[in-house]
XYZ file of C-alpha atoms in Angstrom:
564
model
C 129.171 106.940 225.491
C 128.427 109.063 222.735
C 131.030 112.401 222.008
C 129.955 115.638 222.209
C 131.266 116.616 218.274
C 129.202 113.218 217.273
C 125.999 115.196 218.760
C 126.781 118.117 217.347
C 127.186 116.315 214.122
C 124.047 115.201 214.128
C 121.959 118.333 215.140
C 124.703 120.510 212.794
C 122.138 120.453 210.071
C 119.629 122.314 211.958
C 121.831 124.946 213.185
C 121.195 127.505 210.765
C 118.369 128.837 208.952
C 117.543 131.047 205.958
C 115.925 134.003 206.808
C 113.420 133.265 204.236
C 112.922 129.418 206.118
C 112.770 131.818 209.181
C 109.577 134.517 207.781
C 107.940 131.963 205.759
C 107.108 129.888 209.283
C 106.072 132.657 211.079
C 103.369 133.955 208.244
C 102.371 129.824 208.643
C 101.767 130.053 211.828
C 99.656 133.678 211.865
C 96.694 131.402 210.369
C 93.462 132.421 211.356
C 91.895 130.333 214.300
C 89.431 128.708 211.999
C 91.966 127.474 209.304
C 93.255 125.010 212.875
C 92.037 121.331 213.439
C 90.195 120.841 216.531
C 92.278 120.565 219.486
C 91.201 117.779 220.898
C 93.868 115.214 219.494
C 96.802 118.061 220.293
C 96.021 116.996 224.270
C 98.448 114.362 225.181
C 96.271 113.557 228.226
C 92.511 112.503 227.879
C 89.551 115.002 229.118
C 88.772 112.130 231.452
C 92.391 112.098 232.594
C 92.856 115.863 232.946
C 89.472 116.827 233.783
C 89.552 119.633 230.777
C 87.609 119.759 227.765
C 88.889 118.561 224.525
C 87.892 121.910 222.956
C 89.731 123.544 225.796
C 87.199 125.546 226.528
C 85.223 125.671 230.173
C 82.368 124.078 231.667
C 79.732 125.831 232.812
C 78.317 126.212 236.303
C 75.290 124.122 235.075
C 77.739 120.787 233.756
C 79.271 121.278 236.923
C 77.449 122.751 240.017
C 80.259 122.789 242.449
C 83.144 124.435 239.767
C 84.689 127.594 241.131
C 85.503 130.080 238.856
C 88.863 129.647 239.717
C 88.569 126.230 238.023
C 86.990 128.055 235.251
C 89.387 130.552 234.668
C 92.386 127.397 234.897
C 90.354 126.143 232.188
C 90.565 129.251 229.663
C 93.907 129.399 230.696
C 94.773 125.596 229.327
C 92.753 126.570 226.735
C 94.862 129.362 225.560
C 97.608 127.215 226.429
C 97.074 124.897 223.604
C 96.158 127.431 221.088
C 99.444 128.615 221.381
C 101.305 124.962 221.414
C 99.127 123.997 217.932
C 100.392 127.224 216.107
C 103.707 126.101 216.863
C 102.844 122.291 215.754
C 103.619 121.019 219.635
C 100.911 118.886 221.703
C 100.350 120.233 225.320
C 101.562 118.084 228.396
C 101.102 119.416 231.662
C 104.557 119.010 232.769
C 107.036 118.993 230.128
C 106.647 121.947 227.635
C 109.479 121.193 224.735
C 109.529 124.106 222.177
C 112.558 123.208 220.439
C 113.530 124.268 216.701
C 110.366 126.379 217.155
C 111.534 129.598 215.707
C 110.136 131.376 218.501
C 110.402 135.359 218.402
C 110.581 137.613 221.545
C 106.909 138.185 220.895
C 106.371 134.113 221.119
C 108.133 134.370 224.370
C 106.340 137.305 226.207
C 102.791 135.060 224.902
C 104.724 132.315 226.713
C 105.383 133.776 229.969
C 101.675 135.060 229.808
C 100.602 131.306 230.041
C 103.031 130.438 232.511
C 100.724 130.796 235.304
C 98.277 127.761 233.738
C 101.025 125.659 234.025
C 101.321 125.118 237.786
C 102.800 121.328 237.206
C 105.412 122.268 234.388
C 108.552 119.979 235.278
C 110.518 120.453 232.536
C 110.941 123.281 229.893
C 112.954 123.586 226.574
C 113.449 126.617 224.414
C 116.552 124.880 222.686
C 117.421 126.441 218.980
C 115.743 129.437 218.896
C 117.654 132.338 218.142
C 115.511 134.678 217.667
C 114.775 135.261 221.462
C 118.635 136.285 222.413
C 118.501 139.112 224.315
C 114.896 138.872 225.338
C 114.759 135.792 228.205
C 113.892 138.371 230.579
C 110.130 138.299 229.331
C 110.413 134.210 230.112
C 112.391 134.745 233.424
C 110.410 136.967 234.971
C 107.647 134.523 235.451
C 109.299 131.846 236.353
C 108.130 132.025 239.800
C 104.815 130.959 238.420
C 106.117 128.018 237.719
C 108.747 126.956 241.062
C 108.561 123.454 240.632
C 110.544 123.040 237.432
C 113.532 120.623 237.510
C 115.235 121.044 233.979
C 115.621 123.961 232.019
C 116.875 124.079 228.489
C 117.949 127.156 226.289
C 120.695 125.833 224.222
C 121.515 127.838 220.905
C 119.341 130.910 221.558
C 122.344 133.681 220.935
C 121.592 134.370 224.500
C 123.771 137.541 225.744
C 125.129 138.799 229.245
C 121.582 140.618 230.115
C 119.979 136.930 228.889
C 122.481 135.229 231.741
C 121.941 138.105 234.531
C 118.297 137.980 233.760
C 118.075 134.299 234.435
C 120.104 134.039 237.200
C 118.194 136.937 239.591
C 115.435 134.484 238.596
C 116.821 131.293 239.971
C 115.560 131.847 243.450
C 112.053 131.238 242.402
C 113.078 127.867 241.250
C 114.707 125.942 244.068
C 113.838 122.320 243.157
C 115.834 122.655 239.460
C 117.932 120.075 238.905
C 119.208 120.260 235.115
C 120.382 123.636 233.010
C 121.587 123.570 230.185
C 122.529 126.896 228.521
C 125.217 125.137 225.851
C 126.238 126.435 222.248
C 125.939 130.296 223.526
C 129.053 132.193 222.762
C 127.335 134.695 224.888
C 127.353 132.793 227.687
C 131.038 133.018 227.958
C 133.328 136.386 228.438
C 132.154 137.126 232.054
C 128.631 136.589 231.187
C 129.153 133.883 233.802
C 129.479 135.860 236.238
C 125.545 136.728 236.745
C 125.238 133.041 237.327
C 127.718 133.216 240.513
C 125.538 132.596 244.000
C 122.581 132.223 242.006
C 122.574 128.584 241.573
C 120.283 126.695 244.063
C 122.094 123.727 245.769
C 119.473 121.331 244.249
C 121.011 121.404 240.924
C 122.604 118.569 239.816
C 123.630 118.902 235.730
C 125.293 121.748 234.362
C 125.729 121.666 230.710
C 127.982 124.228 229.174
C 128.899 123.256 225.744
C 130.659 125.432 223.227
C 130.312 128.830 225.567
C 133.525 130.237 224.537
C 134.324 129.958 228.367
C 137.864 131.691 228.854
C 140.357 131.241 231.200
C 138.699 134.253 233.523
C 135.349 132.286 233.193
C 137.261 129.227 234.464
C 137.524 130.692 237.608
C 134.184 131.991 238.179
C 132.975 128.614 237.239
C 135.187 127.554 240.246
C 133.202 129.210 242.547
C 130.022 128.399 240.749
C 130.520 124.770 241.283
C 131.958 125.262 244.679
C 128.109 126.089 246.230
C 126.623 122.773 244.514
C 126.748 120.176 247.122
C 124.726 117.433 244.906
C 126.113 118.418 241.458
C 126.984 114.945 239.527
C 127.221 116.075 236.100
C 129.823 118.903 234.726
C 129.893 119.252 230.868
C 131.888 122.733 229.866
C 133.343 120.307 226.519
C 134.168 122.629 223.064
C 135.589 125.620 224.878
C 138.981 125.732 223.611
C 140.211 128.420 225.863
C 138.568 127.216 228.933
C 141.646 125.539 230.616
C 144.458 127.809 229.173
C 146.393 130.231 231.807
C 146.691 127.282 234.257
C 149.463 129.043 236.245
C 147.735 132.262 236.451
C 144.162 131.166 238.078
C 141.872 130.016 235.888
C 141.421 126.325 235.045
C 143.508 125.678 238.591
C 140.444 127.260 240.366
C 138.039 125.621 238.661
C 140.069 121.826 239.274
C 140.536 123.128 242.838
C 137.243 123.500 243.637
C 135.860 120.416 241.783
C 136.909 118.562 245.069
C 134.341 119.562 246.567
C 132.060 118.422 244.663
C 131.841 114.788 246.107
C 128.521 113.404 244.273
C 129.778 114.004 240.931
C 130.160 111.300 239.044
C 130.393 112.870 235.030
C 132.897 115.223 234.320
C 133.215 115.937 230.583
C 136.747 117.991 229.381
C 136.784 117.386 225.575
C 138.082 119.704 223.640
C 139.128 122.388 226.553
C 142.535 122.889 225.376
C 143.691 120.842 228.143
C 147.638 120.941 228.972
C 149.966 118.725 231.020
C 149.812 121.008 233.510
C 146.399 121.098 233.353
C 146.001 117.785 234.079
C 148.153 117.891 237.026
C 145.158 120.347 238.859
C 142.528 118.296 237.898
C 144.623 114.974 239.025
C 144.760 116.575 242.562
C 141.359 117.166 242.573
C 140.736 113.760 241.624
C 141.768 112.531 244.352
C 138.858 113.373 246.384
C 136.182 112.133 243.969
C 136.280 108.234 243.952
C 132.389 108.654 243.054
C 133.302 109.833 239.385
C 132.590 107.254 237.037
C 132.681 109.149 233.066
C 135.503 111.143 232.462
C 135.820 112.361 228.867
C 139.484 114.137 228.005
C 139.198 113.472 224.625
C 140.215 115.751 221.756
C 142.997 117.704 223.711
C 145.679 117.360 221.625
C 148.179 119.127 224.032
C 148.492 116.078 226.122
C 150.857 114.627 224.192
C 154.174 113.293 226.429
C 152.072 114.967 229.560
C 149.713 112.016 230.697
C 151.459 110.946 233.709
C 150.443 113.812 235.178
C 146.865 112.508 235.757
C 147.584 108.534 235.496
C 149.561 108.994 239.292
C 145.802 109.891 240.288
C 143.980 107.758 238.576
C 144.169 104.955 240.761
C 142.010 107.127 243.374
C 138.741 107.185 241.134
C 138.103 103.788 242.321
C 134.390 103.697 240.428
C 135.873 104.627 237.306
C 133.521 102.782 234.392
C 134.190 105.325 231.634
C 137.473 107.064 230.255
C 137.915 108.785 227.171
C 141.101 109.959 225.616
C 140.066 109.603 221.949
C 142.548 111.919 219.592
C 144.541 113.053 222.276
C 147.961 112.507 220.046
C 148.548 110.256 223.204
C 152.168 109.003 222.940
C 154.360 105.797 223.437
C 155.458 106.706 226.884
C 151.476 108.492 227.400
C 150.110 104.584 226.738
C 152.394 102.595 228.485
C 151.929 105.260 231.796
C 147.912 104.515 230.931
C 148.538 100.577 230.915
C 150.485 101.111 234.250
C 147.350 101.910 235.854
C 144.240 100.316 234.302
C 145.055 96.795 236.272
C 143.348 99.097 239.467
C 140.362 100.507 237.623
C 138.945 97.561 238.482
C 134.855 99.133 237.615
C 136.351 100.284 233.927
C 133.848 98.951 230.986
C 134.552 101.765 228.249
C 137.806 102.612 227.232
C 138.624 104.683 224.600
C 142.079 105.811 222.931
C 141.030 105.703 219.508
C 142.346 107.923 216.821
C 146.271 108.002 218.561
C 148.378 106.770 215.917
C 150.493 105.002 218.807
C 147.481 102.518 220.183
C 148.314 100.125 217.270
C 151.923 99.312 219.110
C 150.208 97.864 222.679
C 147.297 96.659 222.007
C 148.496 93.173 223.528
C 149.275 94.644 226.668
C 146.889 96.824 226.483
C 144.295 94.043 226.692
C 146.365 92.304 229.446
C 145.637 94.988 231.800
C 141.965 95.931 231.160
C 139.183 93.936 233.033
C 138.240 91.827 229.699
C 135.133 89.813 230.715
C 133.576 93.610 231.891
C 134.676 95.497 229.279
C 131.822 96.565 226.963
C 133.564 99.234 224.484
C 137.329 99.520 223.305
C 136.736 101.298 220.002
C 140.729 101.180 218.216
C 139.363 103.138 214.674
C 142.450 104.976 212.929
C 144.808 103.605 215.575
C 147.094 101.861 212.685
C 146.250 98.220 214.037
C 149.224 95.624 212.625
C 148.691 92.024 212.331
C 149.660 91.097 215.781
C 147.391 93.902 217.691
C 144.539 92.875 215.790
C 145.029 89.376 216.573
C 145.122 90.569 220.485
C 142.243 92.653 219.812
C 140.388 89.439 219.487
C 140.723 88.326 223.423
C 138.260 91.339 224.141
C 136.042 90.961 221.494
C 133.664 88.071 222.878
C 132.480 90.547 225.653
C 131.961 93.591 223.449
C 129.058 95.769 222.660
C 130.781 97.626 219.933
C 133.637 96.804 218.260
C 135.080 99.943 215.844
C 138.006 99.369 213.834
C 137.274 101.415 211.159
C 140.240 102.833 209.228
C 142.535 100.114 209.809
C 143.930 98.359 206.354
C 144.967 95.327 208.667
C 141.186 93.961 208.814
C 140.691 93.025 205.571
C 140.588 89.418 204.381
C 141.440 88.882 208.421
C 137.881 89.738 209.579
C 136.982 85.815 210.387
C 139.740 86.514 213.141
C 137.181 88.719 214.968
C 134.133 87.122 213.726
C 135.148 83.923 215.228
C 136.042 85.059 218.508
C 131.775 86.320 219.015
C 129.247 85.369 221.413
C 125.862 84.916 220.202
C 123.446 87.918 220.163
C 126.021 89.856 222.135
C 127.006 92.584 219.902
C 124.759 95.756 219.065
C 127.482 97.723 216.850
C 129.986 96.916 214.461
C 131.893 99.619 212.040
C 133.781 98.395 209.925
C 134.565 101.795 207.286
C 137.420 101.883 205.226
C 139.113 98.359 206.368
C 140.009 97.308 202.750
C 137.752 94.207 202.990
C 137.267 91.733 200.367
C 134.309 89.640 198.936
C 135.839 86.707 201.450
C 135.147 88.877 204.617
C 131.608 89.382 203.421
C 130.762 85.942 203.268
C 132.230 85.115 206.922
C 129.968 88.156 207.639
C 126.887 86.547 206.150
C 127.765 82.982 207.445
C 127.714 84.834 211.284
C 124.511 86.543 210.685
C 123.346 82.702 209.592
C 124.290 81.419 212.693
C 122.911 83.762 215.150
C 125.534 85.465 216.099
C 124.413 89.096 214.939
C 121.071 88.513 215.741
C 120.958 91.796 218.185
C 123.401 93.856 215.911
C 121.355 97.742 215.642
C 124.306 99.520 213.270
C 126.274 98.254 210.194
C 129.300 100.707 208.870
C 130.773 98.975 205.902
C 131.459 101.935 204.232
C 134.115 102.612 202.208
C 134.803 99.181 201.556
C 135.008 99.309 197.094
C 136.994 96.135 196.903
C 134.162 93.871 197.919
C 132.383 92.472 195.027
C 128.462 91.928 194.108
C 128.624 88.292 195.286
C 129.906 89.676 198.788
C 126.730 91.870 199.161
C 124.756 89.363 198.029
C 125.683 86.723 200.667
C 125.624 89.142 203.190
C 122.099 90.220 202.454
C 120.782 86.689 201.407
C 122.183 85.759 204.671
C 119.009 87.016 207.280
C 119.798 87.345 210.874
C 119.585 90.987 210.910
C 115.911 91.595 212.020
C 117.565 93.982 214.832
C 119.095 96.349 212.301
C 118.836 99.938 212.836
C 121.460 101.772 210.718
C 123.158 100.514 207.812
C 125.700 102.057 205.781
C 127.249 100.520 202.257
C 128.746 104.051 201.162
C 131.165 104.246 198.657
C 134.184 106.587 198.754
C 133.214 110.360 197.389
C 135.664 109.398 194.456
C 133.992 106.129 193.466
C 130.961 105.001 191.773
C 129.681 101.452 191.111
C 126.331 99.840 189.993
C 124.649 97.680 192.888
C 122.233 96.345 190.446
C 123.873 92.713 191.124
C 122.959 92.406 194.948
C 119.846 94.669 194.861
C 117.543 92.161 194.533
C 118.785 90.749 197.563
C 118.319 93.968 199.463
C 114.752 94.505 198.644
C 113.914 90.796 199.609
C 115.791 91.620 202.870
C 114.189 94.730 203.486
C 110.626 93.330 204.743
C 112.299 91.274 207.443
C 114.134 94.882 208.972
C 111.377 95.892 210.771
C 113.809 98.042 213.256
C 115.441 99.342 210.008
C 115.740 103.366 210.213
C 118.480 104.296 207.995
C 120.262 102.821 205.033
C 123.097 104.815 203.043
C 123.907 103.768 199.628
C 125.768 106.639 198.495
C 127.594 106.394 195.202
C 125.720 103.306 194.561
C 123.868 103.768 191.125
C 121.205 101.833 190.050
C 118.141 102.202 186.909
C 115.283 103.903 186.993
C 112.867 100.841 187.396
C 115.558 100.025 190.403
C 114.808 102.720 192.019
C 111.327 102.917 191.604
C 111.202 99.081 193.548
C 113.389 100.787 196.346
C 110.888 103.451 196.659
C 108.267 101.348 196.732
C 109.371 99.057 199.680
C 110.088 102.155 201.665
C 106.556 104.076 201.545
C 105.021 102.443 204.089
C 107.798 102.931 206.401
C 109.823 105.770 207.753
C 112.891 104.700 206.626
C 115.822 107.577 205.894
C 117.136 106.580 202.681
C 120.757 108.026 201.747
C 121.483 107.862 198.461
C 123.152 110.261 196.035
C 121.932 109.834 193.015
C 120.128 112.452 191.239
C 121.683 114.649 193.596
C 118.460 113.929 196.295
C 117.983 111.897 199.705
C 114.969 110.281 199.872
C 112.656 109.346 202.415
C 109.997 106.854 203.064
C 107.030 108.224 203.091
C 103.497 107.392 205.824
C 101.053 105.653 203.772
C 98.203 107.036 201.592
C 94.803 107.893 203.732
């Protein structure tokens, strides 16, 4: 299971936008009609499929005898429809309408709502990362009713404000079969703009995605009674509100863990980063109780926790289904881990566990292992958990029925890699990170002589970043080695303070390179290399769509689609 602060780390680059970027795409878009390609290859369905013209525009009564002019009118409609989907580069699909990173304006969105009504079969809508139409999702909402049969709604990081929140939930009654919203990363959202959401909510739903709201203590408990009225709700996410669960004495967080029992379908509930206490945890361990269906349960990055964890573990027995529980930088202690160890032996479903980043992990990983259901377990990621030599050797008993193995920032691992290495099953892995381990040229080879033998031969991402003590002949072997064809991601970074030519092993790389078909990303930052070097690299990579990281000359560089 992927964090929620890895996903925003990988959509953080788009969150913000000059407001030159911002002008410049709208006067783009303002084109005149006959500056536009046909829109014929904009239709994702076929004019035999759909029955519509690839020009979009309608039949006439003599093409087709019987049309109504209903059917005619439908067809100007889908017409106008994907007029307004090409100006914003989008193709048109009948049922999922994704306008994401659009820069849409509150103009865009009245246009929108005008088209609405062509759209009787929309399913799925997403106005995600627009924020120019905060404060204006009345003009959307107010036609919703033209389209009642969508099931997942999307408006993520649209600044949207308390009128935005009120307006959309006086129009949830016109939508009764929804079944995902997601209104995350708006701070409006939070600071009793909940409150317009309260007995709006149609019991259908069953995802709620609240992400970085600034949800309060006071918005805790209106989310209590929010949740309360959703019978079939099996997904909670309210992660990156800091404030969310403080107050637990008062109200608040307590009403919100109260009524969660209730909820008997759910089966995610995501915490990370709510400012979660011990006594926190003691509310939503009663609650627990009642919810054996719950199967994810994400804690991590609440760092007040610490010395506090038996307040849950006493419950955790109860969520017999249990497959996922994260507690990564929790500043989990001793006494936190050995309460945790206590209990795993009945989470008898548990294949993820993850404790990473708690300095204290290193110290049980033995019987930490000993309690865990190893032949299920599929991820036990121990990065910056100051593994010592014994640990790391216990680590080992797991590793054969792994999907990932992460033990990135842990000194111990280098020149004792082979220790893990030996201890795979053939094409069983799919990740291995490796960053900052202190490896040596030795570990590389054992590496390479793996790959040889098949045993990497479904591995999709390579982080052996951070890793300046292995020399050329290392990365040589490695990439001389084949085996790889499942790559994905790569990454050979070296430390921001470091520099090094990779002119040695780059030949092997670029011989390598034509045998990574699945190959999307390779970084090579601080590597430095000639010009001629480069040019070869650049080369290789323009027929494919290959991201290219690489630092030099202060650029990134991307393969490029092939010449027409």
């Amino acid at each position: 299971m992927e964090s929620a602060d890895g996903q925003r780390g990988r959509d953080g680059g788009s969150l913000r936008r000059s407001p030159l970027d911002v002008i410049m795409n709208q006067i783009r878009r303002k084109r005149s009609f006959t500056d536009r390609k046909p829109l014929g290859r904009f239709l994702s369905r076929s004019s035999s499929q759909t029955g519509i013209p690839e020009d979009g525009t309608p039949e006439t009564r003599e093409d087709k005898g019987g049309q109504s002019s209903g059917d005619s009118e439908r067809h100007m409609g889908w017409g106008g429809v994907s007029v307004f989907l090409q100006r914003l580069g989008k193709k048109s699909d009948s049922r999922n309408l994704s306008l994401g990173h659009c820069d849409l304006t509150a103009t865009d969105l009245l246009e929108l709502a005008s088209l609405l009504q062509f759209l009787p079969q929309l399913e799925e809508v997403d106005v995600s990362w627009n924020e120019l139409i905060g404060g204006s999702l009345a003009a959307l909402t107010s036609h919703l009713q033209q389209v009642s049969g969508i099931r997942t709604l999307r408006i993520c990081s649209c600044r949207l404000n308390a009128d935005d929140v009120t307006a959309l939930g006086d129009s949830l009654g016109s939508v009764p079969l929804l079944e995902i919203l997601d209104l995350s990363w708006n701070s409006g959202v939070g600071g009793g703009a909940l409150q317009g959401l309260l007995g709006k909510l149609q019991p259908a739903l069953r995802e709620l995605h609240l992400v970085a709201c600034q949800l309060t203590a006071a918005d805790s408990a209106v989310l209590g009674g929010v949740v309360a009225a959703l019978p079939r709700l099996s997904l909670l996410d309210v992660s990156c509100n800091p404030q969310l669960s403080q107050e637990v004495d008062v109200g608040g967080f307590k009403q919100l863990a109260s009524s969660l029992s209730h909820t008997t379908n759910l089966t995610t509930l995501r915490l990370q980063a709510c400012g979660l206490t011990a006594d926190g945890l003691y509310a939503l361990g009663g609650s627990l109780r009642y919810l054996p269906s719950v199967r994810e349960l994400d804690l991590s990055c609440n760092k007040q926790l610490s010395g506090g964890l038996s307040r849950l573990t006493c419950h955790l027995s109860h969520v017999t289904h249990l497959e996922s529980l994260d507690l990564h930088l929790c500043c989990l202690s001793l006494s936190d881990l050995e309460q945790l160890i206590q209990v795993l032996p009945s989470l008898t479903s548990l294949t993820e566990l993850d404790i990473s980043s708690n300095q204290e992990a290193g110290g049980v990983v033995r019987p930490l292992v000993s309690a865990l259901p190893v032949r299920q377990m599929r991820r036990l990621p121990l990065n910056s958990c100051s593994l010592n030599e014994e640990s790391f050797t216990a680590l080992a008993l797991v590793v054969p029925n792994l999907r990932s193995v992460d033990v990135s920032w842990c000194k111990v691992v280098g020149g004792r890699l082979s220790l893990l290495l030996d201890s795979l099953k053939p094409s069983i892995i799919l990740e291995l990170r490796l960053s900052s381990c202190d490896l040596i040229t030795d570990d590389l080879h054992h590496l390479a002589s793996a790959s040889r033998r098949g045993f990497l031969s479904s591995l999709r991402v390579l982080d052996l970043s951070y890793n300046g003590s292995v020399g050329d002949e290392g990365w040589s072997a490695l990439f001389s080695a084949g085996g790889l064809g499942s790559l994905e991601d790569v990454d050979v970074s070296l430390r921001p303070s470091s520099s090094a030519r990779c002119s040695a092993w780059l030949p092997s790389l670029l011989r390598a390179l034509p045998r990574s078909a699945a190959l999307a990303r390779l970084a090579l930052q601080r590597w430095t290399v000639g010009l001629e070097e480069r040019r070869q690299l650049e080369f290789i990579l323009r027929k494919r769509s290959v991201l290219l990281e690489w630092d030099q000359d202060g650029g990134e560089l991307r393969g490029t689609e092939p010449e027409e």
